[in-house]
């Protein structure tokens, strides 16, 4: 892979302390960065789509490989777009931003030499208390990736029927105790904050589950986030559209972080008539990356290539 030595300088930059703002909070270390850049098979002069730009880490790696590469960068989150603009200062002439759901993106007549997506909630979104993604911080139940949308986690928790909640917790959180958790929530609502909800969930499960490896609210919060942002349906739509945006022999690389996402990625890439899967098994982080970036532990990267017409 050409021009990979530039990575060291960028990695040092990404690891500096972030300031306490939403934009700088997105300046995290991009996961599976070496594997993604090598597998994407970047060509000088190419035009690439970063469908989840986040803080701009992966896009910067792509842009740095050659002076004539262009990137179109998408994200739902306005704070992420602002952070990416900071990270990619100096590349303004070669990058175009679009805020919105990647499932709604329309490239027109443009065909890309490669497409990447780093799925799910970002570390920054979890760490910014007021976004309401995590019960580690007390905050309003929000969980919107795109702050322009109306549906919030509070509306789901306080207005959905018990069966709807139970089904969502089971389907999107793989929560075995979904029924009793939903029953407790309906009995005690309304809830306004993440802490209130997490405490109610903890007290709705048997005592032995309260002190396990993960907090009893973890799966419910995952399910809520997926529901609020329609993550899985958006992913399916995007993966069905994206092969049509690729030039022949161009590649698509998708990083997922939980089994529900990975299952969709695996099967949709494999079933596409326009793609040839390049990774029988997902690429995972090696020990050195696991040591420097614990978030990479659950990351899985899959590649496919657009077949020639």
XYZ file of C-alpha atoms in Angstrom:
309
model
C 0.000 0.000 0.000
C 1.503 3.347 -1.013
C 2.197 6.303 1.264
C 1.399 4.619 4.573
C 4.343 6.197 6.484
C 2.337 9.397 6.935
C 0.247 7.526 9.550
C 2.741 7.950 12.386
C 2.513 11.737 12.352
C -1.267 11.640 12.234
C -1.560 9.063 15.000
C 0.498 11.281 17.319
C -1.750 14.213 16.470
C -4.923 12.237 17.169
C -3.705 11.130 20.592
C -3.252 14.651 22.021
C -5.697 15.752 24.701
C -9.039 17.041 23.421
C -10.520 20.262 24.763
C -13.882 20.193 26.532
C -16.087 20.963 23.553
C -18.360 18.819 21.414
C -16.214 19.369 18.330
C -12.892 18.438 19.909
C -14.497 15.485 21.719
C -14.808 13.779 18.326
C -11.044 13.813 17.792
C -10.552 10.178 18.791
C -8.200 7.539 17.399
C -9.862 5.921 14.352
C -10.189 2.156 14.796
C -8.601 -0.428 12.485
C -6.934 2.452 10.650
C -4.054 0.539 9.083
C -6.283 -2.347 8.024
C -8.904 -0.009 6.549
C -6.418 2.032 4.509
C -4.592 -1.037 3.210
C -7.796 -2.902 2.364
C -9.363 0.062 0.594
C -6.594 -0.116 -2.038
C -6.483 3.659 -2.504
C -5.533 5.048 -5.923
C -4.093 8.527 -6.561
C -6.694 10.813 -8.094
C -9.557 8.796 -6.656
C -12.795 10.076 -5.147
C -13.817 8.342 -1.900
C -16.954 8.399 0.254
C -16.676 8.432 4.038
C -20.274 7.710 4.989
C -19.717 8.267 8.744
C -17.000 10.897 8.996
C -17.152 11.341 12.788
C -14.129 13.376 13.827
C -12.530 12.986 10.412
C -9.829 10.493 11.369
C -10.388 7.975 8.595
C -10.950 10.712 6.007
C -7.642 12.328 6.921
C -5.854 9.023 6.442
C -7.389 8.685 2.979
C -6.616 12.274 1.931
C -3.015 11.992 3.115
C -2.178 9.085 0.821
C -1.922 11.273 -2.307
C -2.206 15.013 -3.082
C -5.005 14.633 -5.644
C -7.435 12.424 -3.702
C -10.922 13.769 -2.967
C -13.384 12.780 -0.242
C -17.102 13.265 0.213
C -17.829 13.111 3.953
C -21.236 12.350 5.504
C -22.463 12.407 9.079
C -25.816 12.834 10.842
C -24.247 14.703 13.709
C -23.590 18.402 13.248
C -20.968 18.346 16.013
C -19.142 15.583 14.147
C -19.162 17.619 10.939
C -17.693 20.594 12.821
C -15.027 18.375 14.384
C -14.144 16.883 11.007
C -13.736 20.356 9.534
C -11.220 21.091 12.304
C -9.351 17.846 11.771
C -9.286 18.299 7.993
C -8.226 21.932 7.958
C -5.866 22.314 5.029
C -7.788 19.811 2.886
C -10.766 22.118 2.200
C -10.282 22.078 -1.562
C -10.463 18.284 -1.659
C -13.338 17.493 0.686
C -17.076 18.073 0.516
C -19.390 17.641 3.532
C -23.022 16.539 3.650
C -25.013 16.324 6.904
C -27.694 13.675 6.995
C -28.493 9.969 7.187
C -26.278 7.974 4.815
C -29.391 6.045 3.776
C -30.794 9.281 2.301
C -27.650 10.319 0.428
C -27.838 10.631 -3.352
C -24.489 10.996 -5.168
C -26.066 11.813 -8.518
C -23.793 10.760 -11.383
C -20.712 10.422 -9.159
C -19.035 7.028 -8.874
C -16.501 6.430 -6.111
C -13.191 4.578 -6.031
C -14.047 3.447 -2.518
C -16.604 3.751 0.300
C -16.106 3.393 4.050
C -18.440 3.472 7.058
C -17.631 3.270 10.785
C -20.967 2.320 12.312
C -22.790 2.897 15.564
C -22.402 5.472 18.302
C -19.028 7.186 18.595
C -16.908 7.478 21.712
C -17.466 11.233 21.576
C -21.239 10.880 21.580
C -21.009 8.600 24.624
C -18.659 10.992 26.406
C -20.666 14.185 25.826
C -23.070 14.031 28.768
C -25.812 16.244 27.354
C -26.319 13.963 24.365
C -27.953 11.384 26.661
C -26.409 8.286 25.064
C -24.877 6.956 28.280
C -26.017 6.447 31.866
C -22.467 7.151 33.053
C -23.546 10.788 33.049
C -26.763 12.328 34.290
C -28.532 13.922 31.317
C -31.869 14.211 29.560
C -32.957 11.130 27.624
C -32.054 12.293 24.129
C -29.863 9.890 22.053
C -30.420 11.699 18.751
C -27.449 11.498 16.395
C -29.092 14.223 14.322
C -30.291 16.936 16.691
C -32.687 18.178 13.993
C -34.966 15.150 14.288
C -37.919 15.191 16.680
C -37.957 11.639 18.122
C -35.964 11.269 21.356
C -35.350 8.430 23.789
C -37.631 10.168 26.308
C -40.535 10.003 23.892
C -39.979 6.290 23.245
C -39.672 5.431 26.954
C -42.615 7.555 28.093
C -45.100 6.987 25.259
C -44.587 3.557 23.762
C -46.770 0.687 24.932
C -45.287 -2.002 27.150
C -45.220 -4.619 24.392
C -43.514 -2.236 21.962
C -40.819 -1.527 24.518
C -40.313 -5.197 25.373
C -40.058 -6.142 21.706
C -37.523 -3.363 21.047
C -35.370 -4.318 24.042
C -35.354 -7.958 22.917
C -34.811 -7.328 19.194
C -32.278 -4.497 19.311
C -30.675 -5.077 22.701
C -30.918 -8.882 22.799
C -32.181 -8.422 26.361
C -33.592 -11.674 27.778
C -35.416 -9.879 30.589
C -37.099 -7.438 28.217
C -40.661 -8.092 29.407
C -40.096 -7.441 33.095
C -37.924 -4.405 32.357
C -40.622 -2.944 30.100
C -43.269 -3.632 32.756
C -41.247 -1.794 35.418
C -40.641 1.167 33.110
C -44.343 1.539 32.304
C -45.242 1.331 36.019
C -42.756 4.027 37.025
C -42.711 6.446 34.118
C -42.365 9.253 33.182
C -38.571 9.345 33.111
C -36.580 12.435 32.209
C -32.934 11.494 32.763
C -30.551 8.687 31.922
C -29.806 8.048 35.603
C -33.481 7.684 36.511
C -34.021 5.151 33.744
C -30.856 3.166 34.487
C -31.779 2.907 38.165
C -35.294 1.683 37.351
C -33.893 -0.953 34.994
C -31.375 -2.136 37.609
C -34.144 -2.617 40.159
C -36.362 -4.488 37.701
C -33.988 -7.449 37.308
C -33.025 -10.124 39.879
C -30.387 -8.984 42.346
C -27.722 -11.353 40.968
C -27.878 -9.549 37.596
C -27.244 -6.108 39.083
C -23.559 -6.701 39.720
C -22.555 -8.648 36.628
C -19.918 -7.860 34.011
C -22.116 -5.219 32.400
C -24.689 -2.890 33.917
C -28.260 -4.245 33.497
C -29.246 -1.081 31.594
C -26.573 -1.495 28.899
C -28.622 -3.540 26.442
C -31.727 -1.412 26.933
C -29.762 1.761 26.197
C -28.357 0.145 23.042
C -31.859 -0.780 21.931
C -33.167 2.722 22.604
C -30.345 4.303 20.621
C -30.979 2.001 17.668
C -34.710 2.755 17.741
C -34.312 6.526 18.038
C -31.863 6.679 15.134
C -33.342 3.845 13.042
C -29.814 2.515 12.804
C -30.407 -0.985 11.449
C -32.993 -0.065 8.829
C -30.778 2.827 7.699
C -27.810 0.456 7.459
C -29.766 -2.005 5.318
C -30.877 0.779 2.970
C -27.361 2.179 2.694
C -25.770 -1.213 1.999
C -28.289 -1.952 -0.734
C -27.623 1.406 -2.405
C -23.874 1.745 -1.965
C -22.691 -0.887 -4.492
C -24.341 1.178 -7.229
C -22.118 4.126 -6.265
C -18.861 2.235 -6.848
C -16.719 2.067 -9.962
C -15.814 -1.452 -11.173
C -13.147 -3.015 -8.908
C -13.670 -0.295 -6.284
C -14.004 -1.415 -2.677
C -16.360 -0.882 0.244
C -15.183 -1.332 3.842
C -17.591 -1.410 6.787
C -16.624 -1.364 10.485
C -19.305 -2.642 12.879
C -19.325 -2.867 16.672
C -22.041 -5.345 17.647
C -23.517 -8.552 16.302
C -26.720 -6.999 14.947
C -24.761 -4.630 12.702
C -22.182 -7.221 11.688
C -24.862 -9.730 10.723
C -26.492 -7.217 8.377
C -23.138 -6.226 6.871
C -22.056 -9.839 6.373
C -25.240 -10.996 4.672
C -25.951 -7.876 2.610
C -22.441 -7.774 1.138
C -22.545 -11.496 0.420
C -25.982 -11.398 -1.205
C -25.294 -8.410 -3.471
C -24.988 -9.332 -7.141
C -22.710 -6.320 -7.624
C -20.110 -7.271 -5.023
C -17.439 -9.888 -4.404
C -16.697 -10.385 -0.706
C -12.992 -10.106 0.127
C -13.148 -11.055 3.826
C -14.529 -14.479 4.687
C -13.972 -13.616 8.331
C -14.027 -10.078 9.704
C -10.761 -8.246 10.319
C -10.279 -7.493 14.023
C -7.863 -5.320 15.987
C -4.434 -6.675 16.844
C -2.905 -6.605 20.317
C -1.030 -3.319 19.887
C -4.214 -1.495 18.889
C -6.196 -3.121 21.685
C -3.668 -1.802 24.173
C -3.799 1.777 22.913
C -7.506 1.935 22.073
C -9.869 -0.352 24.064
C -12.816 0.743 21.868
C -11.315 -1.318 19.047
C -11.959 -4.575 20.943
C -15.427 -5.068 19.484
C -14.671 -3.649 16.005
C -15.116 -5.894 12.961
C -14.122 -4.821 9.458
C -15.471 -6.416 6.292
C -14.537 -5.629 2.686
C -16.175 -6.277 -0.656
C -15.251 -5.275 -4.200
C -17.489 -4.084 -7.024
C -17.446 -6.668 -9.800
C -16.516 -5.578 -13.305
C -19.428 -4.876 -15.639
